[in-house]
Structure formats: structure tokens, C-alpha cells
XYZ file of N, CA and C in Angstrom:
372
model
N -5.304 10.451 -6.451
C -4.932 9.338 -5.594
C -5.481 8.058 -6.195
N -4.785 6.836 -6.284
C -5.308 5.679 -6.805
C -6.274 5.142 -5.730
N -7.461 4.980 -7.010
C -8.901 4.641 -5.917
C -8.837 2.925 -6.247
N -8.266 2.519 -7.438
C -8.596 0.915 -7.624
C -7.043 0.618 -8.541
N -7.253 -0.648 -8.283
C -6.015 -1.481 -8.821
C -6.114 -0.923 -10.677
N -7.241 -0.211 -11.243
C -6.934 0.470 -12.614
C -6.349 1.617 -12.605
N -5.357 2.286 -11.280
C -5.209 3.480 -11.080
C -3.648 3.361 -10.481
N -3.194 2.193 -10.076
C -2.473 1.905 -9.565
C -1.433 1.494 -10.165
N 0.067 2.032 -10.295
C 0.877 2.086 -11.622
C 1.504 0.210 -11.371
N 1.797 0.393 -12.902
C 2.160 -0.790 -13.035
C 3.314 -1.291 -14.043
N 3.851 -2.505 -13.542
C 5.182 -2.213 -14.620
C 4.836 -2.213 -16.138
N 3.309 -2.194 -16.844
C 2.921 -2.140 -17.771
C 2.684 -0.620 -18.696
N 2.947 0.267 -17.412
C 2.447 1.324 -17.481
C 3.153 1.879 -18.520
N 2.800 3.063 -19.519
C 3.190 3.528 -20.943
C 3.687 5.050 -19.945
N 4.539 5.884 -20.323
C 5.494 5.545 -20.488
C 5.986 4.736 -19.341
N 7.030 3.395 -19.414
C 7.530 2.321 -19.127
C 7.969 3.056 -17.741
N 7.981 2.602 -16.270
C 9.101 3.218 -15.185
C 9.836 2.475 -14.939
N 11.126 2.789 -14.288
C 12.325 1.921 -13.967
C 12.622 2.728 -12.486
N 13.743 1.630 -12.171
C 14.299 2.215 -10.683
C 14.321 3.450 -10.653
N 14.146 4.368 -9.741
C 14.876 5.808 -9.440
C 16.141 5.864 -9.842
N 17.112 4.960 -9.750
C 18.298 4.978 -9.752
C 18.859 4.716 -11.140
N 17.773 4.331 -12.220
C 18.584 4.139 -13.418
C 17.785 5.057 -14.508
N 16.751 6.510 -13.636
C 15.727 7.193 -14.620
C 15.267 7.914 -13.800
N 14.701 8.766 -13.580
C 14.146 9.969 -12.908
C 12.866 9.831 -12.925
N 11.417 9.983 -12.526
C 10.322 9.684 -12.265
C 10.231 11.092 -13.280
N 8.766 11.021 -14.163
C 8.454 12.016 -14.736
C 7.317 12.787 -13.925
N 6.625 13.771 -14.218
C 5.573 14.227 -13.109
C 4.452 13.356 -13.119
N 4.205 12.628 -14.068
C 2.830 11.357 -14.398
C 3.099 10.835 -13.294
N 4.025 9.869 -13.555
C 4.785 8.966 -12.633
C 4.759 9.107 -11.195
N 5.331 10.141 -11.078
C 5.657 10.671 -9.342
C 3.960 11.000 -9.172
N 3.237 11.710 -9.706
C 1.718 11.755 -9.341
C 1.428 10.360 -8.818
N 1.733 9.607 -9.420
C 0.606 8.197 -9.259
C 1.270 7.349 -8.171
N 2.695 7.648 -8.040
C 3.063 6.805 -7.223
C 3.308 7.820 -5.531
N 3.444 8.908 -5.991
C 2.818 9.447 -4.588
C 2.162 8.922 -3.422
N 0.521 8.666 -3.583
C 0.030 8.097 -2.861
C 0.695 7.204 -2.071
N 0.992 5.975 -2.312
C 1.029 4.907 -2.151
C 2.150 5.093 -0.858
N 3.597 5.973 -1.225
C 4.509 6.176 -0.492
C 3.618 7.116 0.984
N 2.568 8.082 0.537
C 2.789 8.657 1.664
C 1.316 8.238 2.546
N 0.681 6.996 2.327
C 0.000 6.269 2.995
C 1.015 5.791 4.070
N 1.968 5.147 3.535
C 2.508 4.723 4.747
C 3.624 5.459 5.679
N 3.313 6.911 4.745
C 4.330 7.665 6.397
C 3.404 8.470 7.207
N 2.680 7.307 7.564
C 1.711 7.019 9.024
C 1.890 5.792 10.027
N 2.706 5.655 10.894
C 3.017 4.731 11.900
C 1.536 3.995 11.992
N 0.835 4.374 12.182
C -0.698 3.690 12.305
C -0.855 2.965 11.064
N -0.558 3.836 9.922
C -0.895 3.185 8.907
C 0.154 1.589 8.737
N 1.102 1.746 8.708
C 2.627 1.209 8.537
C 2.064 -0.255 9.265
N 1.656 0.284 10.725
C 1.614 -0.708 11.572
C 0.536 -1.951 10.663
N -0.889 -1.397 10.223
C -2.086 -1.929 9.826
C -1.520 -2.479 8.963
N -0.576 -1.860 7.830
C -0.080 -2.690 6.687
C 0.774 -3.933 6.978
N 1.310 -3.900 7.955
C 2.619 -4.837 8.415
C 1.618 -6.367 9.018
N 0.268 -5.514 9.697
C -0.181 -6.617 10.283
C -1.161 -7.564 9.456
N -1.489 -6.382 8.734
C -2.342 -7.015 7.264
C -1.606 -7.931 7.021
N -0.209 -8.236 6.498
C 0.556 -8.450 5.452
C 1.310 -9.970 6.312
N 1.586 -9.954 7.639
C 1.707 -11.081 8.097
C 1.096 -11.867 9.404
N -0.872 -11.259 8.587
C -1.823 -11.971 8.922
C -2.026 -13.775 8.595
N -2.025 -14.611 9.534
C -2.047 -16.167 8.550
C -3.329 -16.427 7.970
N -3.341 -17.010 7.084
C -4.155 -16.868 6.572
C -4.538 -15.733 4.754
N -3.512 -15.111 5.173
C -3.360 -14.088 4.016
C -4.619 -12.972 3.912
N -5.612 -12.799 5.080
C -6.227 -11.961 5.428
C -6.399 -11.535 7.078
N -7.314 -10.509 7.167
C -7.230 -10.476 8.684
C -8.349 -9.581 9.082
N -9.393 -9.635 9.536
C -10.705 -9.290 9.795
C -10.068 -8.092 10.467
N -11.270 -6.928 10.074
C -10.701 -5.674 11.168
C -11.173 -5.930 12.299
N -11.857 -6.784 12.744
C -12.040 -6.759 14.021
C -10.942 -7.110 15.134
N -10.622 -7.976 14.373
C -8.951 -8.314 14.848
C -7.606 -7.122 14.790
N -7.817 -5.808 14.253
C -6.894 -5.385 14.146
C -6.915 -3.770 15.338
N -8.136 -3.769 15.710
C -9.054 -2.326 16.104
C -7.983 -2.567 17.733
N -7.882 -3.913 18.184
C -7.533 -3.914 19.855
C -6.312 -3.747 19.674
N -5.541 -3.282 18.964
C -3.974 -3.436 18.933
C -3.857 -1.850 19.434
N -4.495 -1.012 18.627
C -4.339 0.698 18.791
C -5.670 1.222 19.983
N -4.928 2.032 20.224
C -5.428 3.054 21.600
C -6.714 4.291 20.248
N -7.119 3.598 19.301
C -7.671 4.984 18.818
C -9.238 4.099 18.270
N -10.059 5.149 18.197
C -11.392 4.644 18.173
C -11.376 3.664 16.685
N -12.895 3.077 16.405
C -13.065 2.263 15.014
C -13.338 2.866 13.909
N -14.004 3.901 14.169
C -14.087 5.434 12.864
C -12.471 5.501 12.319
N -11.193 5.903 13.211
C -10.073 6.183 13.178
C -9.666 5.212 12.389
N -9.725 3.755 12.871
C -9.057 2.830 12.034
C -9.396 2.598 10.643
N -10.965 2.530 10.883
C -11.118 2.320 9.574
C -10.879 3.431 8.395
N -10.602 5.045 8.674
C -10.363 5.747 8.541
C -8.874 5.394 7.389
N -7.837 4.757 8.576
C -6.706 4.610 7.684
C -6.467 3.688 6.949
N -7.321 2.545 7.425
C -7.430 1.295 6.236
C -8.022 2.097 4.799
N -9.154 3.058 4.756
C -9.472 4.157 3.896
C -8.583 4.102 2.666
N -7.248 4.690 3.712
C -6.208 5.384 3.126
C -5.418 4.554 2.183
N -5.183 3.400 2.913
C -4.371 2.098 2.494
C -4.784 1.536 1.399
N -6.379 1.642 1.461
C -7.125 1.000 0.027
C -7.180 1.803 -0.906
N -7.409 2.979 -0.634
C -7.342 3.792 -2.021
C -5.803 3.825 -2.087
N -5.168 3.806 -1.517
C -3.790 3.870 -2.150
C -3.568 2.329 -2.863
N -4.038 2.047 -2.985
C -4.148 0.312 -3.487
C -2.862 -0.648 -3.036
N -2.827 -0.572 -1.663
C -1.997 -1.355 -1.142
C -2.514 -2.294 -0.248
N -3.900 -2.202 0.416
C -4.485 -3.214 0.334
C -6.257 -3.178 -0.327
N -6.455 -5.035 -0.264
C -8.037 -4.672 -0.582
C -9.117 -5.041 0.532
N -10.411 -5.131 0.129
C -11.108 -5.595 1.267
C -12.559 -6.116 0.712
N -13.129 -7.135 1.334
C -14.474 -7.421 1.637
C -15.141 -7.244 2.652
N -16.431 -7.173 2.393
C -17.229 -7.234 3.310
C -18.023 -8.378 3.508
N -17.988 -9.301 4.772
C -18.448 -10.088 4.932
C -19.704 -9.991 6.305
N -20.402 -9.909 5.918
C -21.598 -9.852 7.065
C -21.540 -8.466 7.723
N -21.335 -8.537 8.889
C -20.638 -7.183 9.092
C -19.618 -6.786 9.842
N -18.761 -7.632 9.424
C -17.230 -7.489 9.221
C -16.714 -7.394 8.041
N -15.797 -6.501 7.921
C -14.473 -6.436 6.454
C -13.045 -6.763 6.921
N -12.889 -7.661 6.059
C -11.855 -8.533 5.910
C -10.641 -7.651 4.835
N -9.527 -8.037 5.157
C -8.342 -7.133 4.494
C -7.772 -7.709 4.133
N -6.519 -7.769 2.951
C -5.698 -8.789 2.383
C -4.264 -7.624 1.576
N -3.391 -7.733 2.017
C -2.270 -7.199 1.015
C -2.742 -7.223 -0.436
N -1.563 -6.401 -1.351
C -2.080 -6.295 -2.138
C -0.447 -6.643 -2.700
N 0.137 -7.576 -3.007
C 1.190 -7.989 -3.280
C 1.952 -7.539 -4.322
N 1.434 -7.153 -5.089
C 2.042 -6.520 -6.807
C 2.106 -4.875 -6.296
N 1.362 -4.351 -5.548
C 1.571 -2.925 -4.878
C 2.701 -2.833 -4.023
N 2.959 -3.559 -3.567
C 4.482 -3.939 -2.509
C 5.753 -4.136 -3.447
N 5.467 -4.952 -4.595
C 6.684 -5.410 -4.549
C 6.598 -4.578 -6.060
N 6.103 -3.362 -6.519
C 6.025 -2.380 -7.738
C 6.822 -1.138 -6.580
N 6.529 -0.742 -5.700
C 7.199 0.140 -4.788
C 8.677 -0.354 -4.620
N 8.911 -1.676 -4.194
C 10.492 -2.102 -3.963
C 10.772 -1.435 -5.101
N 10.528 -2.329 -6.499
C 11.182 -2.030 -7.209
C 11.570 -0.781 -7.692
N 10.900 0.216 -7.268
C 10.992 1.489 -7.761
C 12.207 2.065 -6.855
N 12.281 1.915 -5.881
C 13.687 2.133 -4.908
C 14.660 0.728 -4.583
N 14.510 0.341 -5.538
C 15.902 -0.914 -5.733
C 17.169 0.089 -6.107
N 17.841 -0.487 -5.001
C 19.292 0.052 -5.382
C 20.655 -0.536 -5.654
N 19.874 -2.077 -5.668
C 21.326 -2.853 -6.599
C 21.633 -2.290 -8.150
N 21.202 -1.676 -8.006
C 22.078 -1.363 -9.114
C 22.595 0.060 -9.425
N 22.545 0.693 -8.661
C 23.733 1.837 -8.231
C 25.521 1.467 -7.853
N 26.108 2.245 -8.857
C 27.407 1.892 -8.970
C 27.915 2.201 -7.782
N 28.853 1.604 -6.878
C 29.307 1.831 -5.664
C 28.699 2.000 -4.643
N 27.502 0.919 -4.448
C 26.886 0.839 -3.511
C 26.386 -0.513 -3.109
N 26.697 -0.962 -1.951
C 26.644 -2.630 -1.762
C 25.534 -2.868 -0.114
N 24.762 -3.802 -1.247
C 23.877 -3.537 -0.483
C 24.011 -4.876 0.697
């Protein structure tokens, strides 16, 4: 599972990845990008990422995020856990609060991997 943004694939990555749709993921590939997809098939998780992501400010203290869900602060921080090692978001610690921030090149390395403009006969 990617623990840090050195783990976390990138369009630099050797061998090179492209859309699903114009190349097949090799098993490297699909290993690394695993994670990332199945962090967020967690509604909890999904939710934290969504709120992370259009926090103003471009961060968003967990303290601010704990009253939204019916589930304890172990729990949450639990899936923020998940979210960071999947390197989709990052975090500080400030006093004793941690602060969260998208991780923007992790978002938009996933689009691209399921971009489907460019599948023949398909309009998006």
C-alpha cells in the first residue's frame, strides 16, 4: 500500500502508464494503484475526501470534520489513516490538532487512468 508520495505512482513512473483504455495495467501497476481506488470504496472515506477537498482554505482541521459522522474519533481518524497512506491526502500536526489537505496530483493521476475520451464510440 502507498505509505508516502515516493510510493505513489506517477506519470513518471518506468514502465510509463496510460489510460485503461489505450493499455492494460500490468500487475506492478494495478498493485500500486490499487490502494488508492479502494480507499475510497468507503462512503465514510469518499465523504472525508470530498470534504477535505472542498475545504476553503485548501485544508480542514479534523476537528472540523469528526461532527459531520455518527462514529467515534479513533474511527475517523482511523480512515483519514487510510486516505493518507493511500496518498490521497496529507496532514500536519499542529498543536494538537491535524490539519488535512488533498493531495491534487493523486486525484487527477487516478482521472487520468480512467479517462475515457478516448475510446472509440463513446461520447462522453
Amino acid at each position: 500500500m502507498p505509505g508516502s508520495s515516493m510510493d505513489t505512482p506517477s506519470r513518471t513512473d518506468a514502465p510509463a502508464w496510460q489510460p485503461i483504455t489505450r493499455s492494460a495495467l500490468d500487475a506492478e501497476q494495478a498493485t500500486a494503484f490499487a490502494p488508492m481506488f479502494k480507499a475510497l470504496g468507503d462512503p465514510v472515506r469518499l465523504r472525508l475526501l470530498s470534504m477535505i477537498a472542498s475545504a476553503g482554505g485548501g485544508e480542514v482541521c479534523v476537528c472540523d470534520l469528526t461532527g459531520s459522522f455518527a462514529l467515534t474519533g479513533p474511527t475517523i481518524s482511523h480512515h483519514l489513516k487510510v486516505l493518507r497512506e493511500a496518498g490521497l491526502v496529507d496532514s500536519d500536526r499542529r498543536g494538537t490538532w491535524v490539519y488535512y489537505r488533498l493531495v491534487p496530483a493523486a486525484i487527477t493521476l487516478m482521472a487520468g487512468l480512467i479517462a475515457i475520451t478516448d475510446v472509440v464510440g463513446v461520447t462522453v
